[in-house]
PDB file of C-alpha atoms in Angstrom:
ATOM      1  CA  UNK J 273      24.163   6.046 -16.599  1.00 82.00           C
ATOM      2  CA  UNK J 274      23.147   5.153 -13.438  1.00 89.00           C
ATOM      3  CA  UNK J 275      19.551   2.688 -12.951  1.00 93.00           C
ATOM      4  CA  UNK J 276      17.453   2.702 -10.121  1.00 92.00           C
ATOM      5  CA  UNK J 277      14.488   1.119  -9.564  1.00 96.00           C
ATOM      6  CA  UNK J 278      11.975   1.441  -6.910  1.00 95.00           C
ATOM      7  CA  UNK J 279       8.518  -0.502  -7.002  1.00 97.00           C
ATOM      8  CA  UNK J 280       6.292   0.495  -3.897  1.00 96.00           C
ATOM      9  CA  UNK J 281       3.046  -1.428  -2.540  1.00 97.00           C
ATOM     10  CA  UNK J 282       1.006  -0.322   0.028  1.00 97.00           C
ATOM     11  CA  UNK J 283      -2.296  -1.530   1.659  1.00 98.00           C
ATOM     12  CA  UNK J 284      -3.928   0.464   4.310  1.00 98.00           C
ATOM     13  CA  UNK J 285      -7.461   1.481   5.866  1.00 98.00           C
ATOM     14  CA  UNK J 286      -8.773   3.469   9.208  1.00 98.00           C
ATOM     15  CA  UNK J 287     -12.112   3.422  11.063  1.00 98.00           C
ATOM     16  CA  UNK J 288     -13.328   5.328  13.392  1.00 97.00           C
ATOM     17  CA  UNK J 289     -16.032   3.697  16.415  1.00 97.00           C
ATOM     18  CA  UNK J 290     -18.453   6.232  17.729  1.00 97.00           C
ATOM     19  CA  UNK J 291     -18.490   4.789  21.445  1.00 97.00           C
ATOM     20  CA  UNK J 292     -20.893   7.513  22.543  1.00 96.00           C
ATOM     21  CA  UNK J 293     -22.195  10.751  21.336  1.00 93.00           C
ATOM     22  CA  UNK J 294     -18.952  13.015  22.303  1.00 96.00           C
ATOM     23  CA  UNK J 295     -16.188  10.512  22.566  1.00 97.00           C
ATOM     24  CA  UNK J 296     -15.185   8.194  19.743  1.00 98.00           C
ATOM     25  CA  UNK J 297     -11.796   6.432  19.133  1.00 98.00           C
ATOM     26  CA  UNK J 298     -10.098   5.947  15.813  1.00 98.00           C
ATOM     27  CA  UNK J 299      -7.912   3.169  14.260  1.00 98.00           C
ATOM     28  CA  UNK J 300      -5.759   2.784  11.171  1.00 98.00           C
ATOM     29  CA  UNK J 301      -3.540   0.217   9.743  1.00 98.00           C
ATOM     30  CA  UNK J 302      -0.905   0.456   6.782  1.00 98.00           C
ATOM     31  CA  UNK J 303       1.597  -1.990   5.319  1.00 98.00           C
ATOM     32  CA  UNK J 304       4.121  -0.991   2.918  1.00 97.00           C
ATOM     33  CA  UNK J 305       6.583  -3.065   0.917  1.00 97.00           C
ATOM     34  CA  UNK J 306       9.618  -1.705  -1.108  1.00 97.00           C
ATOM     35  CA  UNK J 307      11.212  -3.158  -3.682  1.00 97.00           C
ATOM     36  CA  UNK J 308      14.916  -1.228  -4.758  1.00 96.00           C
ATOM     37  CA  UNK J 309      17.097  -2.499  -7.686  1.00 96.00           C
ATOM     38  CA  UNK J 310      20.309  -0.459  -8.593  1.00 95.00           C
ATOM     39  CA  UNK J 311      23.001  -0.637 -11.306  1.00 94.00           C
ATOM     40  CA  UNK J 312      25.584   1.537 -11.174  1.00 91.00           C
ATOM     41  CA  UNK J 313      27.058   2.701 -14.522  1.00 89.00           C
ATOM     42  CA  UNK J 314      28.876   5.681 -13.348  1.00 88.00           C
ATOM     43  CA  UNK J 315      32.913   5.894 -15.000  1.00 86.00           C
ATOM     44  CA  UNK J 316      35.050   8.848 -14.966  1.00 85.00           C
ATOM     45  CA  UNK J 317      36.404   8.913 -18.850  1.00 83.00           C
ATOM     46  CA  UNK J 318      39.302  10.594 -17.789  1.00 84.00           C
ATOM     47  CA  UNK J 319      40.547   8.101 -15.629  1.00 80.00           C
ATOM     48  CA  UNK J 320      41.482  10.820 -13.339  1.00 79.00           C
ATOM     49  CA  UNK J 321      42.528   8.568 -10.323  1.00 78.00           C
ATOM     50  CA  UNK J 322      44.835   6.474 -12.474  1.00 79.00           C
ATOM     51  CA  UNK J 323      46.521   9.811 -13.327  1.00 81.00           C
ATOM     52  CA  UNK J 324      46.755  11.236  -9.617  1.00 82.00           C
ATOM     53  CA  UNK J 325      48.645   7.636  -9.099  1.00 82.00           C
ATOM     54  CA  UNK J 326      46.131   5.246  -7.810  1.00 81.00           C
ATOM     55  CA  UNK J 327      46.594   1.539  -7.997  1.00 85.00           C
ATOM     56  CA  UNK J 328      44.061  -0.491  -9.629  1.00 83.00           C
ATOM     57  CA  UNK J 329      42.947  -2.432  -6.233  1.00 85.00           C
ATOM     58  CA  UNK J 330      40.660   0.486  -5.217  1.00 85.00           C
ATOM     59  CA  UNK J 331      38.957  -0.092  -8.193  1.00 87.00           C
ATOM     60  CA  UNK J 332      35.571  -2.159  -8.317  1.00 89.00           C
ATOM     61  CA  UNK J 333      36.306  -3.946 -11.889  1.00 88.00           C
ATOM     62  CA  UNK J 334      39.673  -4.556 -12.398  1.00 84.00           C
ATOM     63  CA  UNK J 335      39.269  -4.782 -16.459  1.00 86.00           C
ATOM     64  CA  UNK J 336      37.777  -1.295 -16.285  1.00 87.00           C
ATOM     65  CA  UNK J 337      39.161   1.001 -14.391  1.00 86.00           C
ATOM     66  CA  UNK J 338      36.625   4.017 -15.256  1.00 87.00           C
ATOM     67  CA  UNK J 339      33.971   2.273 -13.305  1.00 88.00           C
ATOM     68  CA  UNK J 340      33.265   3.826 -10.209  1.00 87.00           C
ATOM     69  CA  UNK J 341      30.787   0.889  -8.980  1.00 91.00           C
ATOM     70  CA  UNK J 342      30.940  -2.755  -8.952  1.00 92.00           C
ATOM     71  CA  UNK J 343      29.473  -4.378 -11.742  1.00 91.00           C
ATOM     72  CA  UNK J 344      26.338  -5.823 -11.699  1.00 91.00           C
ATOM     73  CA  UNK J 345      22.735  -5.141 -10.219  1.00 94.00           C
ATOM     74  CA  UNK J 346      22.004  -4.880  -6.442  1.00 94.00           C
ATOM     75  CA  UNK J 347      18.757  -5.415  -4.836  1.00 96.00           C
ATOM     76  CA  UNK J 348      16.766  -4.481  -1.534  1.00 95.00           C
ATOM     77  CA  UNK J 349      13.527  -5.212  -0.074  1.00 97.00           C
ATOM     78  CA  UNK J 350      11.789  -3.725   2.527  1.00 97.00           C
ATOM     79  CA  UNK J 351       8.444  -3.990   4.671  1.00 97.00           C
ATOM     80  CA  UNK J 352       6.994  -1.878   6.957  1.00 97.00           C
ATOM     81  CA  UNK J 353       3.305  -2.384   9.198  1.00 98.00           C
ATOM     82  CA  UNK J 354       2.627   0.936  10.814  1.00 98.00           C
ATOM     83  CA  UNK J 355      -0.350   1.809  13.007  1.00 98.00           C
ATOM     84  CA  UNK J 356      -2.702   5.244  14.010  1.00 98.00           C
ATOM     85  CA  UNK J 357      -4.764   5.113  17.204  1.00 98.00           C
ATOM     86  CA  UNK J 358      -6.547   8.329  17.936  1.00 98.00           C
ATOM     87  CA  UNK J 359      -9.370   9.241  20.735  1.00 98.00           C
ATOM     88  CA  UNK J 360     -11.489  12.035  20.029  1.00 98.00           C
ATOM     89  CA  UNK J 361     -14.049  13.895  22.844  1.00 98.00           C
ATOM     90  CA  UNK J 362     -16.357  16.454  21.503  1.00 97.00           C
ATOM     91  CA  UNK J 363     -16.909  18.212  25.662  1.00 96.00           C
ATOM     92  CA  UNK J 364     -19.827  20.668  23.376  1.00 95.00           C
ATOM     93  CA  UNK J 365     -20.458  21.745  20.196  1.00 93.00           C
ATOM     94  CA  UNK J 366     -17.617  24.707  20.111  1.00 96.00           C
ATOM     95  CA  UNK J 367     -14.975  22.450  21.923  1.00 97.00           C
ATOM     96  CA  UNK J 368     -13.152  19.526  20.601  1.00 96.00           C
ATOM     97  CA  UNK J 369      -9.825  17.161  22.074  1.00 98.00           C
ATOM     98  CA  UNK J 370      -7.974  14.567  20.734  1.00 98.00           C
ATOM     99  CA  UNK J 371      -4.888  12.664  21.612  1.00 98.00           C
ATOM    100  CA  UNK J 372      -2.987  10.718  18.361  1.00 98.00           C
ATOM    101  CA  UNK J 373      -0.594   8.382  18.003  1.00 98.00           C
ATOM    102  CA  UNK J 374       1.540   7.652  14.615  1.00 98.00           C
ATOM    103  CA  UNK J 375       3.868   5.929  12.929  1.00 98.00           C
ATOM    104  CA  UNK J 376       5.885   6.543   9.657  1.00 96.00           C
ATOM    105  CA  UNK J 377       8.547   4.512   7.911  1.00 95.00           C
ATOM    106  CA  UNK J 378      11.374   5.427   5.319  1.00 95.00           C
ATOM    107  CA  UNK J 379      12.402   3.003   3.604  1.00 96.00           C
ATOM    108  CA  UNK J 380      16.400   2.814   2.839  1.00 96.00           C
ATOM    109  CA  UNK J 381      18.893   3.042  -0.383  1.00 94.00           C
ATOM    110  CA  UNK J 382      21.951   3.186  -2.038  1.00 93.00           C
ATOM    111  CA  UNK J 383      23.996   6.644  -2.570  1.00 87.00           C
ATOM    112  CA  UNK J 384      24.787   7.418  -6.094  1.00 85.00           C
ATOM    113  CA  UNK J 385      26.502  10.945  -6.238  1.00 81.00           C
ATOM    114  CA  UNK J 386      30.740   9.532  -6.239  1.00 81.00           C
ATOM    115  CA  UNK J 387      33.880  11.155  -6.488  1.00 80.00           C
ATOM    116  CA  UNK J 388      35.685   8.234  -6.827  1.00 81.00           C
ATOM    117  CA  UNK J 389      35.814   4.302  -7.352  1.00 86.00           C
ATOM    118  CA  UNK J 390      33.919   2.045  -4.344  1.00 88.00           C
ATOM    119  CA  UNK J 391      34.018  -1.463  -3.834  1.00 90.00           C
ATOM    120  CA  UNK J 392      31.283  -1.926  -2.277  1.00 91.00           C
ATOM    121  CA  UNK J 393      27.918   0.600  -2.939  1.00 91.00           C
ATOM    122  CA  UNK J 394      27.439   3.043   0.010  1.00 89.00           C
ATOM    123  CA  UNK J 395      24.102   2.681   1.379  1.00 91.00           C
ATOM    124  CA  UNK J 396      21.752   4.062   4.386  1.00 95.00           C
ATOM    125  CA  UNK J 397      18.614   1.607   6.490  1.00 95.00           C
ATOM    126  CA  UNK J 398      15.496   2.575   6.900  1.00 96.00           C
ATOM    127  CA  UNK J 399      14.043   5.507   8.993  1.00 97.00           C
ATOM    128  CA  UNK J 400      11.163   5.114  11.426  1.00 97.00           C
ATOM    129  CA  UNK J 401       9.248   7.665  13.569  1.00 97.00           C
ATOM    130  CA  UNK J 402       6.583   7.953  16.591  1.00 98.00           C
ATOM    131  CA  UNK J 403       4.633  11.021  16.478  1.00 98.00           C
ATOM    132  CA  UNK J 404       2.520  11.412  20.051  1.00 98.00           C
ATOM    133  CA  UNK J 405      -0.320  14.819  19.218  1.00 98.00           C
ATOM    134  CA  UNK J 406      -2.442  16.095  22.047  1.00 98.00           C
ATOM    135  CA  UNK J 407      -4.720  19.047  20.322  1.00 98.00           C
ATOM    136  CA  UNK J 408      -7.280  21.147  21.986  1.00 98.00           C
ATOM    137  CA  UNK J 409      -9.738  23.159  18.999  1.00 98.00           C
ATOM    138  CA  UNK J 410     -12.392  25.704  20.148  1.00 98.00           C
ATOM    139  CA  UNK J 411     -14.771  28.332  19.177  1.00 97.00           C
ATOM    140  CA  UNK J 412     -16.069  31.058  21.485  1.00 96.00           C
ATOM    141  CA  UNK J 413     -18.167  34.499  21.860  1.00 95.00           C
ATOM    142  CA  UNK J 414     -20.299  33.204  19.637  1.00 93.00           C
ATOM    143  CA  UNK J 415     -17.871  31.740  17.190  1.00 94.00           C
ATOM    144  CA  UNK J 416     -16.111  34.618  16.169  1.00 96.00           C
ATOM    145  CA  UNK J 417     -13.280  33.727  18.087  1.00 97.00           C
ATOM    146  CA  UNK J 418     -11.041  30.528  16.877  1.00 98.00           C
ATOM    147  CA  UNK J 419      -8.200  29.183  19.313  1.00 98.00           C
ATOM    148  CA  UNK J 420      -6.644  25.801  18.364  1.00 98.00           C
ATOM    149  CA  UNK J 421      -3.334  24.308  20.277  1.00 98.00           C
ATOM    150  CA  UNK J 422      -1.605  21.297  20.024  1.00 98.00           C
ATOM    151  CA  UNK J 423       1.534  19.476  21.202  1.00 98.00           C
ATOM    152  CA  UNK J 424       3.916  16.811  19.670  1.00 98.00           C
ATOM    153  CA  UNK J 425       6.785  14.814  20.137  1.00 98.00           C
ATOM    154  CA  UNK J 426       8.290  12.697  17.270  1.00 98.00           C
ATOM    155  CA  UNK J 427      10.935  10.108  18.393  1.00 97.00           C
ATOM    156  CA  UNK J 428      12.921   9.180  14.934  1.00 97.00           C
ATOM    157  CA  UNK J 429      15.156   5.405  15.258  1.00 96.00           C
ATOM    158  CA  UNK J 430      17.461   5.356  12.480  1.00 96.00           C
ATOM    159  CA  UNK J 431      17.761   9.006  10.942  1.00 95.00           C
ATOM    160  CA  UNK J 432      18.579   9.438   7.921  1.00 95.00           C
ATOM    161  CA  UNK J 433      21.214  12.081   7.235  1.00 93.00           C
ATOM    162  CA  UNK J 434      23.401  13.813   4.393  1.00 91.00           C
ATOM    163  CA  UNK J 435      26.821  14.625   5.683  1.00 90.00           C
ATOM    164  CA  UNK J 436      29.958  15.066   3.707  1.00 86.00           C
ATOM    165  CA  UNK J 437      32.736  12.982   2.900  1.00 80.00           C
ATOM    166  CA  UNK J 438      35.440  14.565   1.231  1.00 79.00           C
ATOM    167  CA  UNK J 439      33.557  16.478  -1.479  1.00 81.00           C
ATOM    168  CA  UNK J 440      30.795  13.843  -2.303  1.00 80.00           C
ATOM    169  CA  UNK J 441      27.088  14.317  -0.114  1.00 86.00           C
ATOM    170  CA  UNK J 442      26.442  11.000   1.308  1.00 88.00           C
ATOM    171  CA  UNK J 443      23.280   9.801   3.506  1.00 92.00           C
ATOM    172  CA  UNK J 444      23.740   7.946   6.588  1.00 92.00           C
ATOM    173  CA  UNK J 445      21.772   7.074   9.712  1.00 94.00           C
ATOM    174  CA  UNK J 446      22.312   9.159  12.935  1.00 89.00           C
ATOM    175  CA  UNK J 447      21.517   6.848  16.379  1.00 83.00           C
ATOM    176  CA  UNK J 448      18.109   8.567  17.428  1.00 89.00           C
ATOM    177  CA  UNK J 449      16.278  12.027  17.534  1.00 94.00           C
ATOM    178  CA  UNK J 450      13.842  13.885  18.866  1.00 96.00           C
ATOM    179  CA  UNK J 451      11.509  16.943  18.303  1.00 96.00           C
ATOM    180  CA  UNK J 452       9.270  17.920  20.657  1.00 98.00           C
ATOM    181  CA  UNK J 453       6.778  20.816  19.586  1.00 98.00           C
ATOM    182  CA  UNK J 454       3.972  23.303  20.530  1.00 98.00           C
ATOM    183  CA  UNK J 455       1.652  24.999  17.854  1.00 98.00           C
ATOM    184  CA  UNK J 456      -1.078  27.630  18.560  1.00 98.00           C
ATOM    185  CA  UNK J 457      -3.555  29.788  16.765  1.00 98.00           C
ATOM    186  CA  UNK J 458      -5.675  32.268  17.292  1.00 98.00           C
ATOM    187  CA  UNK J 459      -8.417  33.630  14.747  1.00 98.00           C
ATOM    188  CA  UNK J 460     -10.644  36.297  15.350  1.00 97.00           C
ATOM    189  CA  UNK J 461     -13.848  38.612  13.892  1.00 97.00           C
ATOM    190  CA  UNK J 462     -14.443  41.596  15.761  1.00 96.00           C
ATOM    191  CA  UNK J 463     -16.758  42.742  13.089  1.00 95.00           C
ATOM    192  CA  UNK J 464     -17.575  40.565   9.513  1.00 93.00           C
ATOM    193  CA  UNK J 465     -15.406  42.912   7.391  1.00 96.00           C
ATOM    194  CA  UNK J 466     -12.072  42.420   9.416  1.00 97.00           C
ATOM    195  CA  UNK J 467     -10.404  38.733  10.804  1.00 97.00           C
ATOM    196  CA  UNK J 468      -7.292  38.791  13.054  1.00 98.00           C
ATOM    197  CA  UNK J 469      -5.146  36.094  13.027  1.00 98.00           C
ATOM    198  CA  UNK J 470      -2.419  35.257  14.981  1.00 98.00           C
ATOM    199  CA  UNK J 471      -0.032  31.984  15.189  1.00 98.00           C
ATOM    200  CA  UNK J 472       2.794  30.878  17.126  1.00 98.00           C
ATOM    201  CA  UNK J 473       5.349  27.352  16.630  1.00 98.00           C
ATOM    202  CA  UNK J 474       7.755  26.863  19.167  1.00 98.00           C
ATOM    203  CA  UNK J 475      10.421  23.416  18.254  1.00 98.00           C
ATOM    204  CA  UNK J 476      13.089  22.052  19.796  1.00 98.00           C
TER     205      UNK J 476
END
């Protein structure tokens, strides 16, 4: 019986400022705040460690020893601001670039899924990201050919990961990570009764 808690607010808006016919530049704006409570009611009825011989000072309440996690509620809080800028140029009517920057935010938490008795509640921070997008999009022979490309890197601080500890799945933050990426695709009709399509994703 396990409670958790989470109460999320968020405020957030984007504009975009047409500074001349082809080129215009987009911003955007979001904060988030996170709100986590937690009370951990999970107890092994069997007392199973007890019975494999372990002594009562691994155990978070030493009046029960069934309860995995120390009594009583825990509590986090979390705010994020995070920002878009984007600059768009229109070079004709069949040919568009942009060039985007992002950022994202995950907020952090307790782990819940134990195998045995904790003092203290394992938990993870929060995750953040950079994503960097240069994009070309296009339309040619008279539109019936489609080719659209971009590229992206995402720089995460503060990964969050599940590895494994003993038999129990636990998340925890790696140092820093990167993915840097190239999408392309290709649409096109030869005649109106047929489309082609082709697509390619390369990641590292």
């Amino acid at each position: 019986p396990n409670t958790l808690v989470n109460r999320s607010t968020a405020a957030f808006g984007q504009a975009t400022w047409h500074v001349t016919e082809p080129w215009s530049v987009t911003l955007g704006l979001r904060y988030t705040k996170e709100e986590k409570s937690f009370f951990g009611g999970q107890r092994d009825r069997n007392s199973l460690p007890i019975k494999l011989g372990a002594p009562p000072s691994i155990f978070p309440d030493p009046t029960d020893l069934t309860l995995y996690f120390p009594p009583g509620e825990l509590n986090q809080d979390y705010s994020n601001t995070s920002i878009r800028a984007g600059m768009e140029y229109r070079f004709s009517d069949d040919l568009f670039g942009y060039v985007s920057y992002s950022e994202g935010f995950k907020a952090g938490g307790w782990d819940t899924r134990l195998t045995s008795p904790v003092l203290e509640v394992p938990g993870f921070d929060p995750e953040t990201a950079e994503v960097i997008e240069v994009g070309l999009k296009g339309e040619w022979l008279g539109r019936t050919l489609r080719t659209n490309v971009a590229a992206f890197r995402t720089d995460y601080r503060d990964l969050q990961l599940i590895i494994q500890k003993g038999i129990s799945p636990l998340t925890t933050n790696a140092g820093q990570s990167r993915i840097d990426g190239f999408e392309g695709e290709l649409q096109w009709l030869p005649v109106p009764e047929l489309l082609l399509g082709l697509t390619y994703g390369w990641i590292d």
